[in-house]
Amino acid sequence: MGYRNIKIESAQKLHIKKQQLVIGSEENVSIPLEDINSILIESQAVTFSSYFLQKLADMGIALYVCDEKHLPNAVLLPMVRHSRHFKLLKSQINLGKPKQKRLWQQIVVQKIENQSLCLDLLNLEGGSELRKMEREVQSGDKTNVEAKAAAFYFRRLYGLGFSRGEDHIINSALNYGYAIVRGMIARSIVCYGLEPSLGLFHCSELNSYNLADDLIEVFRPIVDLHVSRKFDISEVDSALTPELKKDLYGIVNYDMMMRGEKHILSNCIDKVAASYSGALQGNREELELPTLMELQVHRYE
C-alpha cells in the first residue's frame, strides 16, 4: 500500500513511464507508483490516457475526479483484484439476517463511541449522553439510535440551529472530507474481493456503494473533528478555497487507533474491510473497528 496522496490543481499532462507517475511535460515530476495511495484531480484541464487509468487500477491506486464545484464525484476502482471474488460474493448474498444485524449494531456502537470522543477532544459537553445512547443500540439498531445520536451530536458541535442540509462552508467541508474517505473505503472493499453495492444497512438499488456507506460511519467523526478544528460556523458565506481543500485531503494522513495501536487511515480502512471479509466467511464474529484519537499525521519510521 502506498503512502503518498497527490492533489492535481492545475492543467497538467499525466502519464506513466518506467513505473513512475510523471506530472507535466517540461519540468517533469516523477513519483514511483508503488509509493502512491491516491490521486485527486481537481482541475478539469488535466489530460491522461487509458493506459494511465489501467496502470492505476493494476496498482490499486484510488483516482478521484471532481465536478465543476471542485467536489469529488467519482473514483476509479480496480475490477476483481481478489482471487476469490465469486466466493465472497456468494457469502455477501447469503449473509443471514441475524448476523447482518449484529454487524450493523457493532458499526453503530463504534460510530457513537467515536462521536462521543470527538466531543471530548473538542472540550464540548455531550460525550456522556452519547455513551448512554451507545448502550441502547440493539441488534440491527431497530430503535434507530444512530439517527437520534447524530441529531444530538451535530447540535453539540455546531449549535441548536445547525442542519446538515444547509448550504454553507461547514457542510461543504464535511461533504468534501466524507467523499475522500468514502472513495478510499470503496477502493479497499474492491481490493478485498467484496461487492460494494451489497450493504448491511444501506440497500438502495440506485447506490453502487451501499457497503462503503455502511463502513464509513465509524470514520465520519475523524472528518468532523478536523472540520471542527479548522472551520468556524460563523463563516457561513465563505467558500472552500484550494488551500482548504488541500488541507481536507490531508485527512487521509491522520492516525486512528486499532487494538491500542496507531495506524494511518488507509491502513485502518483495510483492516475494517479485511475483518468484514473474515466475518462473511465465518472466521470471526466481531469487526475490527477504529477508535478516534486526537488529530495526528502518521509518522513513518
PDB file of C-alpha atoms in Angstrom:
ATOM      1  CA  MET A   1       0.000   0.000   0.000  1.00  0.00           C
ATOM      2  CA  GLY A   2       1.378   3.396  -0.989  1.00  0.00           C
ATOM      3  CA  TYR A   3       1.613   6.341   1.373  1.00  0.00           C
ATOM      4  CA  ARG A   4       1.618   9.412  -0.871  1.00  0.00           C
ATOM      5  CA  ASN A   5      -1.613  11.272  -1.675  1.00  0.00           C
ATOM      6  CA  ILE A   6      -1.309  13.612  -4.649  1.00  0.00           C
ATOM      7  CA  LYS A   7      -3.593  16.543  -5.500  1.00  0.00           C
ATOM      8  CA  ILE A   8      -3.550  17.976  -9.050  1.00  0.00           C
ATOM      9  CA  GLU A   9      -4.974  21.524  -9.035  1.00  0.00           C
ATOM     10  CA  SER A  10      -3.898  22.930 -12.420  1.00  0.00           C
ATOM     11  CA  ALA A  11      -3.790  21.915 -16.098  1.00  0.00           C
ATOM     12  CA  GLN A  12      -1.277  19.090 -16.352  1.00  0.00           C
ATOM     13  CA  LYS A  13      -0.453  16.123 -18.517  1.00  0.00           C
ATOM     14  CA  LEU A  14      -0.182  12.897 -16.531  1.00  0.00           C
ATOM     15  CA  HIS A  15       1.449   9.754 -17.865  1.00  0.00           C
ATOM     16  CA  ILE A  16       3.266   6.617 -16.769  1.00  0.00           C
ATOM     17  CA  LYS A  17       6.908   5.933 -17.586  1.00  0.00           C
ATOM     18  CA  LYS A  18       9.001   3.116 -16.121  1.00  0.00           C
ATOM     19  CA  GLN A  19       6.533   2.513 -13.276  1.00  0.00           C
ATOM     20  CA  GLN A  20       6.597   6.206 -12.382  1.00  0.00           C
ATOM     21  CA  LEU A  21       3.830   8.785 -12.408  1.00  0.00           C
ATOM     22  CA  VAL A  22       5.120  11.694 -14.495  1.00  0.00           C
ATOM     23  CA  ILE A  23       3.454  15.083 -13.946  1.00  0.00           C
ATOM     24  CA  GLY A  24       3.891  17.758 -16.618  1.00  0.00           C
ATOM     25  CA  SER A  25       5.899  17.756 -19.809  1.00  0.00           C
ATOM     26  CA  GLU A  26       8.652  20.359 -19.401  1.00  0.00           C
ATOM     27  CA  GLU A  27       9.812  20.290 -15.761  1.00  0.00           C
ATOM     28  CA  ASN A  28       8.652  16.750 -15.091  1.00  0.00           C
ATOM     29  CA  VAL A  29       7.947  15.466 -11.602  1.00  0.00           C
ATOM     30  CA  SER A  30       8.252  11.678 -11.262  1.00  0.00           C
ATOM     31  CA  ILE A  31       6.828   9.630  -8.396  1.00  0.00           C
ATOM     32  CA  PRO A  32       7.093   5.814  -8.093  1.00  0.00           C
ATOM     33  CA  LEU A  33       3.651   4.216  -8.496  1.00  0.00           C
ATOM     34  CA  GLU A  34       4.328   1.903  -5.560  1.00  0.00           C
ATOM     35  CA  ASP A  35       4.548   4.964  -3.286  1.00  0.00           C
ATOM     36  CA  ILE A  36       1.127   6.345  -4.274  1.00  0.00           C
ATOM     37  CA  ASN A  37      -2.008   5.712  -2.244  1.00  0.00           C
ATOM     38  CA  SER A  38      -4.392   8.085  -4.062  1.00  0.00           C
ATOM     39  CA  ILE A  39      -4.586  10.886  -6.622  1.00  0.00           C
ATOM     40  CA  LEU A  40      -7.150  13.701  -6.516  1.00  0.00           C
ATOM     41  CA  ILE A  41      -7.686  15.540  -9.815  1.00  0.00           C
ATOM     42  CA  GLU A  42      -9.412  18.846  -9.162  1.00  0.00           C
ATOM     43  CA  SER A  43      -8.680  20.656 -12.435  1.00  0.00           C
ATOM     44  CA  GLN A  44     -10.867  19.825 -15.427  1.00  0.00           C
ATOM     45  CA  ALA A  45      -7.949  20.559 -17.763  1.00  0.00           C
ATOM     46  CA  VAL A  46      -5.862  17.518 -16.763  1.00  0.00           C
ATOM     47  CA  THR A  47      -5.163  15.010 -19.543  1.00  0.00           C
ATOM     48  CA  PHE A  48      -4.169  11.349 -19.373  1.00  0.00           C
ATOM     49  CA  SER A  49      -4.529   8.128 -21.371  1.00  0.00           C
ATOM     50  CA  SER A  50      -6.458   4.898 -20.919  1.00  0.00           C
ATOM     51  CA  TYR A  51      -3.085   3.217 -20.237  1.00  0.00           C
ATOM     52  CA  PHE A  52      -2.648   5.639 -17.324  1.00  0.00           C
ATOM     53  CA  LEU A  53      -6.003   4.506 -15.884  1.00  0.00           C
ATOM     54  CA  GLN A  54      -5.124   0.853 -16.415  1.00  0.00           C
ATOM     55  CA  LYS A  55      -1.840   1.161 -14.515  1.00  0.00           C
ATOM     56  CA  LEU A  56      -3.506   2.920 -11.584  1.00  0.00           C
ATOM     57  CA  ALA A  57      -6.106   0.129 -11.420  1.00  0.00           C
ATOM     58  CA  ASP A  58      -3.351  -2.503 -11.579  1.00  0.00           C
ATOM     59  CA  MET A  59      -1.619  -0.855  -8.605  1.00  0.00           C
ATOM     60  CA  GLY A  60      -4.840  -0.353  -6.617  1.00  0.00           C
ATOM     61  CA  ILE A  61      -4.373   3.426  -6.593  1.00  0.00           C
ATOM     62  CA  ALA A  62      -7.569   5.381  -5.911  1.00  0.00           C
ATOM     63  CA  LEU A  63      -8.113   8.104  -8.513  1.00  0.00           C
ATOM     64  CA  TYR A  64     -10.645  10.818  -7.622  1.00  0.00           C
ATOM     65  CA  VAL A  65     -12.080  13.299 -10.118  1.00  0.00           C
ATOM     66  CA  CYS A  66     -14.043  16.417  -9.177  1.00  0.00           C
ATOM     67  CA  ASP A  67     -17.122  18.122 -10.570  1.00  0.00           C
ATOM     68  CA  GLU A  68     -17.435  21.771 -11.643  1.00  0.00           C
ATOM     69  CA  LYS A  69     -17.774  22.731  -7.960  1.00  0.00           C
ATOM     70  CA  HIS A  70     -14.423  21.034  -7.273  1.00  0.00           C
ATOM     71  CA  LEU A  71     -16.046  18.380  -5.084  1.00  0.00           C
ATOM     72  CA  PRO A  72     -15.039  14.710  -5.533  1.00  0.00           C
ATOM     73  CA  ASN A  73     -17.779  12.994  -7.536  1.00  0.00           C
ATOM     74  CA  ALA A  74     -16.166   9.811  -8.901  1.00  0.00           C
ATOM     75  CA  VAL A  75     -13.424   7.350  -8.055  1.00  0.00           C
ATOM     76  CA  LEU A  76     -11.641   4.811 -10.256  1.00  0.00           C
ATOM     77  CA  LEU A  77     -11.770   1.322  -8.753  1.00  0.00           C
ATOM     78  CA  PRO A  78      -9.995  -1.854  -9.921  1.00  0.00           C
ATOM     79  CA  MET A  79     -12.210  -4.747 -11.014  1.00  0.00           C
ATOM     80  CA  VAL A  80     -11.906  -8.113  -9.269  1.00  0.00           C
ATOM     81  CA  ARG A  81      -8.398  -7.874  -7.860  1.00  0.00           C
ATOM     82  CA  HIS A  82      -9.203 -10.698  -5.431  1.00  0.00           C
ATOM     83  CA  SER A  83      -8.740 -14.333  -6.424  1.00  0.00           C
ATOM     84  CA  ARG A  84     -11.941 -15.481  -4.677  1.00  0.00           C
ATOM     85  CA  HIS A  85     -14.314 -12.722  -5.663  1.00  0.00           C
ATOM     86  CA  PHE A  86     -17.193 -15.068  -6.547  1.00  0.00           C
ATOM     87  CA  LYS A  87     -16.877 -16.963  -3.253  1.00  0.00           C
ATOM     88  CA  LEU A  88     -17.109 -13.695  -1.321  1.00  0.00           C
ATOM     89  CA  LEU A  89     -19.988 -12.509  -3.492  1.00  0.00           C
ATOM     90  CA  LYS A  90     -21.977 -15.624  -2.554  1.00  0.00           C
ATOM     91  CA  SER A  91     -21.119 -15.029   1.108  1.00  0.00           C
ATOM     92  CA  GLN A  92     -22.435 -11.467   0.888  1.00  0.00           C
ATOM     93  CA  ILE A  93     -25.636 -12.569  -0.834  1.00  0.00           C
ATOM     94  CA  ASN A  94     -26.216 -15.401   1.644  1.00  0.00           C
ATOM     95  CA  LEU A  95     -25.394 -13.405   4.787  1.00  0.00           C
ATOM     96  CA  GLY A  96     -28.100 -14.268   7.314  1.00  0.00           C
ATOM     97  CA  LYS A  97     -30.255 -11.520   8.787  1.00  0.00           C
ATOM     98  CA  PRO A  98     -29.265 -12.163  12.426  1.00  0.00           C
ATOM     99  CA  LYS A  99     -25.544 -11.802  11.672  1.00  0.00           C
ATOM    100  CA  GLN A 100     -26.175  -8.860   9.360  1.00  0.00           C
ATOM    101  CA  LYS A 101     -27.995  -7.080  12.193  1.00  0.00           C
ATOM    102  CA  ARG A 102     -25.256  -7.862  14.727  1.00  0.00           C
ATOM    103  CA  LEU A 103     -22.555  -6.489  12.420  1.00  0.00           C
ATOM    104  CA  TRP A 104     -24.543  -3.294  11.826  1.00  0.00           C
ATOM    105  CA  GLN A 105     -25.044  -2.964  15.586  1.00  0.00           C
ATOM    106  CA  GLN A 106     -21.252  -3.063  16.047  1.00  0.00           C
ATOM    107  CA  ILE A 107     -20.780  -0.306  13.480  1.00  0.00           C
ATOM    108  CA  VAL A 108     -23.410   1.940  15.066  1.00  0.00           C
ATOM    109  CA  VAL A 109     -21.983   1.418  18.568  1.00  0.00           C
ATOM    110  CA  GLN A 110     -18.444   2.333  17.418  1.00  0.00           C
ATOM    111  CA  LYS A 111     -19.714   5.321  15.427  1.00  0.00           C
ATOM    112  CA  ILE A 112     -21.441   6.734  18.508  1.00  0.00           C
ATOM    113  CA  GLU A 113     -18.363   5.991  20.623  1.00  0.00           C
ATOM    114  CA  ASN A 114     -16.219   7.947  18.152  1.00  0.00           C
ATOM    115  CA  GLN A 115     -18.742  10.793  18.151  1.00  0.00           C
ATOM    116  CA  SER A 116     -18.534  10.961  21.938  1.00  0.00           C
ATOM    117  CA  LEU A 117     -14.725  11.021  21.729  1.00  0.00           C
ATOM    118  CA  CYS A 118     -14.934  13.826  19.172  1.00  0.00           C
ATOM    119  CA  LEU A 119     -16.937  15.962  21.622  1.00  0.00           C
ATOM    120  CA  ASP A 120     -14.478  15.116  24.408  1.00  0.00           C
ATOM    121  CA  LEU A 121     -11.473  16.097  22.278  1.00  0.00           C
ATOM    122  CA  LEU A 122     -13.158  19.412  21.439  1.00  0.00           C
ATOM    123  CA  ASN A 123     -13.948  20.014  25.145  1.00  0.00           C
ATOM    124  CA  LEU A 124     -17.653  20.092  24.364  1.00  0.00           C
ATOM    125  CA  GLU A 125     -20.443  18.693  26.532  1.00  0.00           C
ATOM    126  CA  GLY A 126     -22.440  15.679  25.457  1.00  0.00           C
ATOM    127  CA  GLY A 127     -19.978  12.814  25.444  1.00  0.00           C
ATOM    128  CA  SER A 128     -21.543  11.085  28.440  1.00  0.00           C
ATOM    129  CA  GLU A 129     -25.047  11.382  26.930  1.00  0.00           C
ATOM    130  CA  LEU A 130     -23.824   9.777  23.717  1.00  0.00           C
ATOM    131  CA  ARG A 131     -22.285   6.897  25.660  1.00  0.00           C
ATOM    132  CA  LYS A 132     -25.661   6.293  27.291  1.00  0.00           C
ATOM    133  CA  MET A 133     -27.214   6.131  23.802  1.00  0.00           C
ATOM    134  CA  GLU A 134     -24.447   3.775  22.719  1.00  0.00           C
ATOM    135  CA  ARG A 135     -25.551   1.264  25.347  1.00  0.00           C
ATOM    136  CA  GLU A 136     -29.109   1.397  23.994  1.00  0.00           C
ATOM    137  CA  VAL A 137     -28.191   0.186  20.490  1.00  0.00           C
ATOM    138  CA  GLN A 138     -29.901  -3.131  19.785  1.00  0.00           C
ATOM    139  CA  SER A 139     -29.258  -5.720  17.100  1.00  0.00           C
ATOM    140  CA  GLY A 140     -29.917  -4.047  13.760  1.00  0.00           C
ATOM    141  CA  ASP A 141     -30.421  -0.735  15.627  1.00  0.00           C
ATOM    142  CA  LYS A 142     -34.168  -1.292  15.351  1.00  0.00           C
ATOM    143  CA  THR A 143     -34.913   1.759  17.535  1.00  0.00           C
ATOM    144  CA  ASN A 144     -32.776   3.988  15.273  1.00  0.00           C
ATOM    145  CA  VAL A 145     -30.418   5.199  17.984  1.00  0.00           C
ATOM    146  CA  GLU A 146     -27.902   6.168  15.277  1.00  0.00           C
ATOM    147  CA  ALA A 147     -30.165   8.946  13.945  1.00  0.00           C
ATOM    148  CA  LYS A 148     -31.011  10.219  17.425  1.00  0.00           C
ATOM    149  CA  ALA A 149     -27.334  10.286  18.377  1.00  0.00           C
ATOM    150  CA  ALA A 150     -26.391  12.095  15.142  1.00  0.00           C
ATOM    151  CA  ALA A 151     -29.003  14.826  15.711  1.00  0.00           C
ATOM    152  CA  PHE A 152     -27.802  15.322  19.296  1.00  0.00           C
ATOM    153  CA  TYR A 153     -24.130  15.225  18.246  1.00  0.00           C
ATOM    154  CA  PHE A 154     -24.326  17.854  15.495  1.00  0.00           C
ATOM    155  CA  ARG A 155     -26.272  20.226  17.755  1.00  0.00           C
ATOM    156  CA  ARG A 156     -23.453  19.932  20.292  1.00  0.00           C
ATOM    157  CA  LEU A 157     -20.835  20.526  17.566  1.00  0.00           C
ATOM    158  CA  TYR A 158     -22.416  23.486  15.788  1.00  0.00           C
ATOM    159  CA  GLY A 159     -25.396  24.730  17.790  1.00  0.00           C
ATOM    160  CA  LEU A 160     -29.114  24.064  18.006  1.00  0.00           C
ATOM    161  CA  GLY A 161     -29.887  25.668  14.654  1.00  0.00           C
ATOM    162  CA  PHE A 162     -27.428  23.580  12.652  1.00  0.00           C
ATOM    163  CA  SER A 163     -28.736  21.380   9.827  1.00  0.00           C
ATOM    164  CA  ARG A 164     -26.753  19.056   7.572  1.00  0.00           C
ATOM    165  CA  GLY A 165     -28.978  20.147   4.701  1.00  0.00           C
ATOM    166  CA  GLU A 166     -27.909  23.794   4.724  1.00  0.00           C
ATOM    167  CA  ASP A 167     -25.586  25.281   2.120  1.00  0.00           C
ATOM    168  CA  HIS A 168     -22.605  26.722   3.973  1.00  0.00           C
ATOM    169  CA  ILE A 169     -18.907  26.117   4.456  1.00  0.00           C
ATOM    170  CA  ILE A 170     -19.237  23.605   7.318  1.00  0.00           C
ATOM    171  CA  ASN A 171     -21.386  21.247   5.266  1.00  0.00           C
ATOM    172  CA  SER A 172     -19.230  21.799   2.177  1.00  0.00           C
ATOM    173  CA  ALA A 173     -16.136  20.848   4.180  1.00  0.00           C
ATOM    174  CA  LEU A 174     -17.832  17.821   5.748  1.00  0.00           C
ATOM    175  CA  ASN A 175     -19.081  16.602   2.368  1.00  0.00           C
ATOM    176  CA  TYR A 176     -15.632  17.025   0.828  1.00  0.00           C
ATOM    177  CA  GLY A 177     -13.953  15.077   3.615  1.00  0.00           C
ATOM    178  CA  TYR A 178     -16.591  12.330   3.626  1.00  0.00           C
ATOM    179  CA  ALA A 179     -16.240  11.926  -0.163  1.00  0.00           C
ATOM    180  CA  ILE A 180     -12.481  11.392   0.132  1.00  0.00           C
ATOM    181  CA  VAL A 181     -12.861   8.769   2.874  1.00  0.00           C
ATOM    182  CA  ARG A 182     -15.766   7.073   1.054  1.00  0.00           C
ATOM    183  CA  GLY A 183     -13.631   6.676  -2.054  1.00  0.00           C
ATOM    184  CA  MET A 184     -10.809   5.088  -0.065  1.00  0.00           C
ATOM    185  CA  ILE A 185     -13.278   2.669   1.521  1.00  0.00           C
ATOM    186  CA  ALA A 186     -14.741   1.752  -1.877  1.00  0.00           C
ATOM    187  CA  ARG A 187     -11.222   1.056  -3.166  1.00  0.00           C
ATOM    188  CA  SER A 188     -10.422  -1.167  -0.194  1.00  0.00           C
ATOM    189  CA  ILE A 189     -13.732  -3.052  -0.472  1.00  0.00           C
ATOM    190  CA  VAL A 190     -12.997  -3.964  -4.081  1.00  0.00           C
ATOM    191  CA  CYS A 191      -9.391  -4.916  -3.331  1.00  0.00           C
ATOM    192  CA  TYR A 192     -10.654  -7.376  -0.712  1.00  0.00           C
ATOM    193  CA  GLY A 193     -12.971  -9.014  -3.224  1.00  0.00           C
ATOM    194  CA  LEU A 194     -16.195  -7.542  -1.837  1.00  0.00           C
ATOM    195  CA  GLU A 195     -19.136  -6.267  -3.880  1.00  0.00           C
ATOM    196  CA  PRO A 196     -19.601  -2.592  -2.861  1.00  0.00           C
ATOM    197  CA  SER A 197     -23.299  -2.445  -3.787  1.00  0.00           C
ATOM    198  CA  LEU A 198     -24.280  -5.113  -1.219  1.00  0.00           C
ATOM    199  CA  GLY A 199     -24.546  -3.355   2.138  1.00  0.00           C
ATOM    200  CA  LEU A 200     -25.556  -4.254   5.660  1.00  0.00           C
ATOM    201  CA  PHE A 201     -27.947  -1.380   6.346  1.00  0.00           C
ATOM    202  CA  HIS A 202     -27.793   0.775   3.219  1.00  0.00           C
ATOM    203  CA  CYS A 203     -29.602  -1.061   0.438  1.00  0.00           C
ATOM    204  CA  SER A 204     -30.618   1.458  -2.228  1.00  0.00           C
ATOM    205  CA  GLU A 205     -30.872  -0.045  -5.719  1.00  0.00           C
ATOM    206  CA  LEU A 206     -29.578   3.290  -7.045  1.00  0.00           C
ATOM    207  CA  ASN A 207     -26.407   3.217  -4.907  1.00  0.00           C
ATOM    208  CA  SER A 208     -23.394   1.271  -6.154  1.00  0.00           C
ATOM    209  CA  TYR A 209     -21.577   1.845  -2.840  1.00  0.00           C
ATOM    210  CA  ASN A 210     -24.013   0.722  -0.152  1.00  0.00           C
ATOM    211  CA  LEU A 211     -21.294  -1.198   1.704  1.00  0.00           C
ATOM    212  CA  ALA A 212     -18.956   1.803   1.619  1.00  0.00           C
ATOM    213  CA  ASP A 213     -21.763   3.899   3.107  1.00  0.00           C
ATOM    214  CA  ASP A 214     -22.084   1.345   5.919  1.00  0.00           C
ATOM    215  CA  LEU A 215     -18.390   1.173   6.756  1.00  0.00           C
ATOM    216  CA  ILE A 216     -17.779   4.931   6.518  1.00  0.00           C
ATOM    217  CA  GLU A 217     -19.961   5.528   9.581  1.00  0.00           C
ATOM    218  CA  VAL A 218     -17.152   4.752  12.042  1.00  0.00           C
ATOM    219  CA  PHE A 219     -14.792   7.085  10.137  1.00  0.00           C
ATOM    220  CA  ARG A 220     -17.064  10.122   9.874  1.00  0.00           C
ATOM    221  CA  PRO A 221     -16.007  11.544  13.286  1.00  0.00           C
ATOM    222  CA  ILE A 222     -12.389  11.990  12.136  1.00  0.00           C
ATOM    223  CA  VAL A 223     -13.700  14.285   9.386  1.00  0.00           C
ATOM    224  CA  ASP A 224     -15.974  16.014  11.920  1.00  0.00           C
ATOM    225  CA  LEU A 225     -13.049  16.585  14.280  1.00  0.00           C
ATOM    226  CA  HIS A 226     -10.867  18.023  11.515  1.00  0.00           C
ATOM    227  CA  VAL A 227     -13.614  20.353  10.272  1.00  0.00           C
ATOM    228  CA  SER A 228     -14.451  21.489  13.812  1.00  0.00           C
ATOM    229  CA  ARG A 229     -10.787  22.303  14.426  1.00  0.00           C
ATOM    230  CA  LYS A 230     -10.304  24.166  11.140  1.00  0.00           C
ATOM    231  CA  PHE A 231     -13.625  25.853  10.328  1.00  0.00           C
ATOM    232  CA  ASP A 232     -15.835  28.373  12.110  1.00  0.00           C
ATOM    233  CA  ILE A 233     -19.621  28.026  11.936  1.00  0.00           C
ATOM    234  CA  SER A 234     -19.868  31.849  11.730  1.00  0.00           C
ATOM    235  CA  GLU A 235     -18.155  31.837   8.309  1.00  0.00           C
ATOM    236  CA  VAL A 236     -21.438  30.945   6.617  1.00  0.00           C
ATOM    237  CA  ASP A 237     -20.761  32.822   3.384  1.00  0.00           C
ATOM    238  CA  SER A 238     -17.182  31.590   2.954  1.00  0.00           C
ATOM    239  CA  ALA A 239     -16.226  29.141   0.225  1.00  0.00           C
ATOM    240  CA  LEU A 240     -13.774  26.265   0.147  1.00  0.00           C
ATOM    241  CA  THR A 241     -10.509  27.620  -1.229  1.00  0.00           C
ATOM    242  CA  PRO A 242      -7.890  25.406  -2.935  1.00  0.00           C
ATOM    243  CA  GLU A 243      -5.804  25.636   0.230  1.00  0.00           C
ATOM    244  CA  LEU A 244      -8.709  24.494   2.406  1.00  0.00           C
ATOM    245  CA  LYS A 245      -9.425  21.588   0.063  1.00  0.00           C
ATOM    246  CA  LYS A 246      -5.779  20.576   0.140  1.00  0.00           C
ATOM    247  CA  ASP A 247      -5.965  20.589   3.928  1.00  0.00           C
ATOM    248  CA  LEU A 248      -9.145  18.455   3.858  1.00  0.00           C
ATOM    249  CA  TYR A 249      -7.482  15.976   1.500  1.00  0.00           C
ATOM    250  CA  GLY A 250      -4.763  15.635   4.150  1.00  0.00           C
ATOM    251  CA  ILE A 251      -7.278  13.837   6.384  1.00  0.00           C
ATOM    252  CA  VAL A 252      -6.095  10.615   4.720  1.00  0.00           C
ATOM    253  CA  ASN A 253      -2.754  11.052   6.510  1.00  0.00           C
ATOM    254  CA  TYR A 254      -4.231  11.015  10.035  1.00  0.00           C
ATOM    255  CA  ASP A 255      -3.928   8.153  12.510  1.00  0.00           C
ATOM    256  CA  MET A 256      -6.681   6.259  14.304  1.00  0.00           C
ATOM    257  CA  MET A 257      -6.398   3.595  16.985  1.00  0.00           C
ATOM    258  CA  MET A 258      -6.838  -0.101  16.219  1.00  0.00           C
ATOM    259  CA  ARG A 259      -6.397  -2.544  19.097  1.00  0.00           C
ATOM    260  CA  GLY A 260      -4.416   0.012  21.063  1.00  0.00           C
ATOM    261  CA  GLU A 261      -2.028   0.847  18.216  1.00  0.00           C
ATOM    262  CA  LYS A 262      -1.894   3.867  15.917  1.00  0.00           C
ATOM    263  CA  HIS A 263      -2.484   3.204  12.220  1.00  0.00           C
ATOM    264  CA  ILE A 264      -2.794   5.568   9.271  1.00  0.00           C
ATOM    265  CA  LEU A 265      -6.363   5.979   7.994  1.00  0.00           C
ATOM    266  CA  SER A 266      -5.869   3.880   4.836  1.00  0.00           C
ATOM    267  CA  ASN A 267      -4.496   1.018   6.941  1.00  0.00           C
ATOM    268  CA  CYS A 268      -7.470   1.256   9.309  1.00  0.00           C
ATOM    269  CA  ILE A 269      -9.838   1.092   6.346  1.00  0.00           C
ATOM    270  CA  ASP A 270      -8.076  -2.005   5.032  1.00  0.00           C
ATOM    271  CA  LYS A 271      -8.345  -3.668   8.437  1.00  0.00           C
ATOM    272  CA  VAL A 272     -12.074  -2.957   8.609  1.00  0.00           C
ATOM    273  CA  ALA A 273     -12.610  -4.389   5.102  1.00  0.00           C
ATOM    274  CA  ALA A 274     -10.491  -7.442   5.933  1.00  0.00           C
ATOM    275  CA  SER A 275     -12.410  -8.070   9.152  1.00  0.00           C
ATOM    276  CA  TYR A 276     -15.726  -7.787   7.302  1.00  0.00           C
ATOM    277  CA  SER A 277     -14.484 -10.310   4.754  1.00  0.00           C
ATOM    278  CA  GLY A 278     -13.491 -12.607   7.622  1.00  0.00           C
ATOM    279  CA  ALA A 279     -16.919 -12.220   9.243  1.00  0.00           C
ATOM    280  CA  LEU A 280     -18.618 -13.162   5.965  1.00  0.00           C
ATOM    281  CA  GLN A 281     -16.524 -16.317   5.724  1.00  0.00           C
ATOM    282  CA  GLY A 282     -17.290 -17.346   9.307  1.00  0.00           C
ATOM    283  CA  ASN A 283     -13.772 -16.691  10.577  1.00  0.00           C
ATOM    284  CA  ARG A 284     -14.818 -14.100  13.150  1.00  0.00           C
ATOM    285  CA  GLU A 285     -17.887 -12.584  14.830  1.00  0.00           C
ATOM    286  CA  GLU A 286     -16.525  -9.142  15.712  1.00  0.00           C
ATOM    287  CA  LEU A 287     -15.472  -6.471  13.239  1.00  0.00           C
ATOM    288  CA  GLU A 288     -12.160  -4.708  13.791  1.00  0.00           C
ATOM    289  CA  LEU A 289     -13.191  -1.062  14.031  1.00  0.00           C
ATOM    290  CA  PRO A 290     -11.122   2.110  14.619  1.00  0.00           C
ATOM    291  CA  THR A 291     -11.246   4.415  17.628  1.00  0.00           C
ATOM    292  CA  LEU A 292     -10.934   8.176  17.228  1.00  0.00           C
ATOM    293  CA  MET A 293      -7.901   9.910  18.714  1.00  0.00           C
ATOM    294  CA  GLU A 294      -6.533  13.455  18.660  1.00  0.00           C
ATOM    295  CA  LEU A 295      -5.638  14.549  15.130  1.00  0.00           C
ATOM    296  CA  GLN A 296      -2.132  13.349  14.354  1.00  0.00           C
ATOM    297  CA  VAL A 297      -0.400  12.972  10.998  1.00  0.00           C
ATOM    298  CA  HIS A 298       1.060   9.492  10.623  1.00  0.00           C
ATOM    299  CA  ARG A 299       4.821   9.287  11.076  1.00  0.00           C
ATOM    300  CA  TYR A 300       6.718   6.704   9.085  1.00  0.00           C
ATOM    301  CA  GLU A 301       9.656   5.119  10.833  1.00  0.00           C
TER     302      GLU A 301
END
